[in-house]
Short mmCIF file of C-alpha atoms in Angstrom, two decimals:
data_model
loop_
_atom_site.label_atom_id
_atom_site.label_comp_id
_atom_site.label_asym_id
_atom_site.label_seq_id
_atom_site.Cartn_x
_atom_site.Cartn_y
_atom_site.Cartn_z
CA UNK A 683 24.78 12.95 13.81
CA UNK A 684 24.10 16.70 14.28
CA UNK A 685 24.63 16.05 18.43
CA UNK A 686 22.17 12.89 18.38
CA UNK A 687 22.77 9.43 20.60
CA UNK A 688 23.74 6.98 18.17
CA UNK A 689 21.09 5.10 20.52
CA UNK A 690 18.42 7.97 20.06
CA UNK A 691 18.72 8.17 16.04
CA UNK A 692 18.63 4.39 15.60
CA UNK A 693 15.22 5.13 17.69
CA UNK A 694 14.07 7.74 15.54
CA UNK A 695 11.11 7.86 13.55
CA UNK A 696 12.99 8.22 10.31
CA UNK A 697 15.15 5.35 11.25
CA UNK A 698 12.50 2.92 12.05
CA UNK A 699 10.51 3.70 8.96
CA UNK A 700 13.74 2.56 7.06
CA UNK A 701 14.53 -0.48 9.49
CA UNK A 702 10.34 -1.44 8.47
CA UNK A 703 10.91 -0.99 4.64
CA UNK A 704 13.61 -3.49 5.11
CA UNK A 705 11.99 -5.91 6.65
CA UNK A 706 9.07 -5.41 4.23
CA UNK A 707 11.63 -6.15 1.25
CA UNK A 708 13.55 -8.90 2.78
CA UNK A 709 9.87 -10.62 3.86
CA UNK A 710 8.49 -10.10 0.01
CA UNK A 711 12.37 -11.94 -1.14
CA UNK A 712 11.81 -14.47 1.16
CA UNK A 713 8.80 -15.17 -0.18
CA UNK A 714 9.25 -15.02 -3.56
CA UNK A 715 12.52 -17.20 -3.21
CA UNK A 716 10.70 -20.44 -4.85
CA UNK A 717 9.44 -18.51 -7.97
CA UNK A 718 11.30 -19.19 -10.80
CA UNK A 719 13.37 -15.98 -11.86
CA UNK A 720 14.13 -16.77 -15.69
CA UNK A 721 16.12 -13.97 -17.29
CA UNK A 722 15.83 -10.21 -18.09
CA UNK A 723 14.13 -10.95 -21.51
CA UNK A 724 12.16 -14.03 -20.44
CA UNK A 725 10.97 -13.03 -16.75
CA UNK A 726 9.54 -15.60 -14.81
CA UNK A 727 7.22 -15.07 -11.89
CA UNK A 728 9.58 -14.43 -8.99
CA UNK A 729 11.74 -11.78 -11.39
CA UNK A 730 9.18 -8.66 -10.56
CA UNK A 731 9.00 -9.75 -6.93
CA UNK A 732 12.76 -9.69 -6.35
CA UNK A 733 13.54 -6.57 -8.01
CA UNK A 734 10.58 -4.66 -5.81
CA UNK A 735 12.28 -5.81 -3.02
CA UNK A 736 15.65 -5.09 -3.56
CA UNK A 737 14.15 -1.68 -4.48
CA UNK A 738 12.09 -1.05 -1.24
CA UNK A 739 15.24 -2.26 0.64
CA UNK A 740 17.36 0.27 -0.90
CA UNK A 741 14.37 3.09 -0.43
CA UNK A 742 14.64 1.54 3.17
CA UNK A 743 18.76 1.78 3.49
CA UNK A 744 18.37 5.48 2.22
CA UNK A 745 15.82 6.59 4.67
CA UNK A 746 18.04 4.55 7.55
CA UNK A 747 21.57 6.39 6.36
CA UNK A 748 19.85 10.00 6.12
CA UNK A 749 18.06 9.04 10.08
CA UNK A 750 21.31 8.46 11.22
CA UNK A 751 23.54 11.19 9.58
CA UNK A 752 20.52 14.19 9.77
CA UNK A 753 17.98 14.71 12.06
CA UNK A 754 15.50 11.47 12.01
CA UNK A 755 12.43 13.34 14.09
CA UNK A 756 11.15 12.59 16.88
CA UNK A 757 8.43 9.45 17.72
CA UNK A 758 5.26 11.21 17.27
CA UNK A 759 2.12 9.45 18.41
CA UNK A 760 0.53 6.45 16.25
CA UNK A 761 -2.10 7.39 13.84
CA UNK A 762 -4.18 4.05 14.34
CA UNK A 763 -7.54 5.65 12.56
CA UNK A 764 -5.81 5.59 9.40
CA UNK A 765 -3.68 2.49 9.43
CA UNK A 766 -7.47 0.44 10.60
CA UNK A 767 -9.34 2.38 7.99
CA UNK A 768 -6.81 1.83 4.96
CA UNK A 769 -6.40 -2.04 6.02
CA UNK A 770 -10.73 -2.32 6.30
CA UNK A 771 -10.03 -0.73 2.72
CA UNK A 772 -8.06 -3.65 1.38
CA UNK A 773 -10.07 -6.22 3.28
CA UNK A 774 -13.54 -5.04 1.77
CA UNK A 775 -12.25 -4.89 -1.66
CA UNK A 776 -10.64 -8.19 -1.27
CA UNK A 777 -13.79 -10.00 0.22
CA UNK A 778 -16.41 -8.03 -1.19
CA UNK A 779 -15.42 -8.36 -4.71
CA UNK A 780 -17.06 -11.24 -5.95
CA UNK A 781 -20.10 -11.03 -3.59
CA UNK A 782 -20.90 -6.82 -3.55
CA UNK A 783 -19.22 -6.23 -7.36
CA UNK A 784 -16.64 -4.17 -8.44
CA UNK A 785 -18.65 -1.19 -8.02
CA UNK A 786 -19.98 -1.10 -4.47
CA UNK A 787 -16.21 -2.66 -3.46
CA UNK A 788 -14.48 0.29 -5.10
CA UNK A 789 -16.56 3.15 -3.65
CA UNK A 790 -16.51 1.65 -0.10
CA UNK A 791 -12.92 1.13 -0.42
CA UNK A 792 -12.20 4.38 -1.71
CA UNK A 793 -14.07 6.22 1.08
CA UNK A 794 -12.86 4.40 4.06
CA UNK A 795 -9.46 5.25 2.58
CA UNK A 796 -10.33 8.77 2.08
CA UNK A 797 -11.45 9.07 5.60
CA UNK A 798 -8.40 7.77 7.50
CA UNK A 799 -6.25 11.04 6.69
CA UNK A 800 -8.91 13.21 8.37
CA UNK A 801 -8.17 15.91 5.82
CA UNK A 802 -11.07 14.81 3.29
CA UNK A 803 -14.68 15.92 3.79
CA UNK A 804 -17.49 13.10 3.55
CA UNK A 805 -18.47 14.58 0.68
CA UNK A 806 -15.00 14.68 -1.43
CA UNK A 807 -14.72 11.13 -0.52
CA UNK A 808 -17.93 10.08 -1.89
CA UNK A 809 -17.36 12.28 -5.37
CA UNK A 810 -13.93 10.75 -5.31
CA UNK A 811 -15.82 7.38 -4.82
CA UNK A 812 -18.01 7.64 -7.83
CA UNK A 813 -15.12 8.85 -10.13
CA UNK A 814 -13.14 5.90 -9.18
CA UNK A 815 -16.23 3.54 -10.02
CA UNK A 816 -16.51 5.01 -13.36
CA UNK A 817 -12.90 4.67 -14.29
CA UNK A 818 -12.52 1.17 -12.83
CA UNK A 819 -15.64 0.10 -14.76
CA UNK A 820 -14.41 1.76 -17.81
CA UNK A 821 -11.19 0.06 -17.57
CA UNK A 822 -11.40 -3.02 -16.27
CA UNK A 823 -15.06 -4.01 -17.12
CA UNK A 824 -15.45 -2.46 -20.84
CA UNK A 825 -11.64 -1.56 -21.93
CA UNK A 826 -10.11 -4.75 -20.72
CA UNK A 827 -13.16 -7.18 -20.88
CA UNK A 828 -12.51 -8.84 -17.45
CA UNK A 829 -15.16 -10.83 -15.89
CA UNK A 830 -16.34 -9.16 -12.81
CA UNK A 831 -19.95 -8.17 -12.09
CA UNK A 832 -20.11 -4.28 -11.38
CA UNK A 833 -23.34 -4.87 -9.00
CA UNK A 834 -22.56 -8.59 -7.27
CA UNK A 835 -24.78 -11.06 -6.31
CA UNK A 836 -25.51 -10.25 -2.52
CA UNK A 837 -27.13 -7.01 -3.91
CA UNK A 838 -28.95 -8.43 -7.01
#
């Protein structure tokens, strides 16, 4: 434990990253316990589910194990800009979709994003922003044929 409290490395960052991938996997099992699993060659829908899980709980049991045997780092402060920026991410693309269009929903999703690490200018985000519209139009829109609206209704 490299002269660490038992008590002070199951408190580590490190350590509570893995305890919160666990609880992440054994939350996305849970759920996905009444999906049928079918086999290896026939999948059903709660196959993919489990096996993420059980992966993310062993990525979560590894990062636990090395917390506790190395040193798992101090707490540092709580970086709240990002983790309210990424989730107004997700929740703009999610609600915006079929109102703003794939297009407006992607670029405001992909700058918000950009901005929470602090590290990307306004201006990287927005070029960023506009490659990311073009390939998601490309690919979803004209490669795959899907039936979203690049400009949505609340702007047209």
């Amino acid at each position: 434990m490299n002269g660490k409290s038992p008590l002070k490395a199951l408190l580590s960052q490190d350590a509570l990253s893995g305890f919160m991938f666990m609880a992440f996997a054994g939350g996305f099992a849970w759920l996905a316990q009444d999906l049928s699993l079918g086999t290896a060659l026939r999948m059903g829908a709660g196959y993919f589910p489990l096996i993420l899980s059980a992966l993310l709980g062993l990525i979560g049991l590894f990062i636990l194990v090395r917390a506790l045997l190395g040193d798992g780092g101090e707490m540092t402060p709580f970086a709240w800009r990002g983790l309210l920026l990424v989730v107004a991410s997700v929740l703009v693309f999610g609600f915006g979709l079929s109102g703003l269009g794939l297009g407006p929903c992607v670029a405001i999703a992909t700058v918000l994003a950009t901005m929470a690490s602090g590290q990307v200018s306004l201006r990287m985000a927005v070029v960023l922003a506009v490659v990311l519209v073009i390939f998601t139009w490309a690919v979803f829109i004209l490669g795959l044929g899907l039936p979203i609206a690049l400009i949505g209704t609340w702007l047209s």
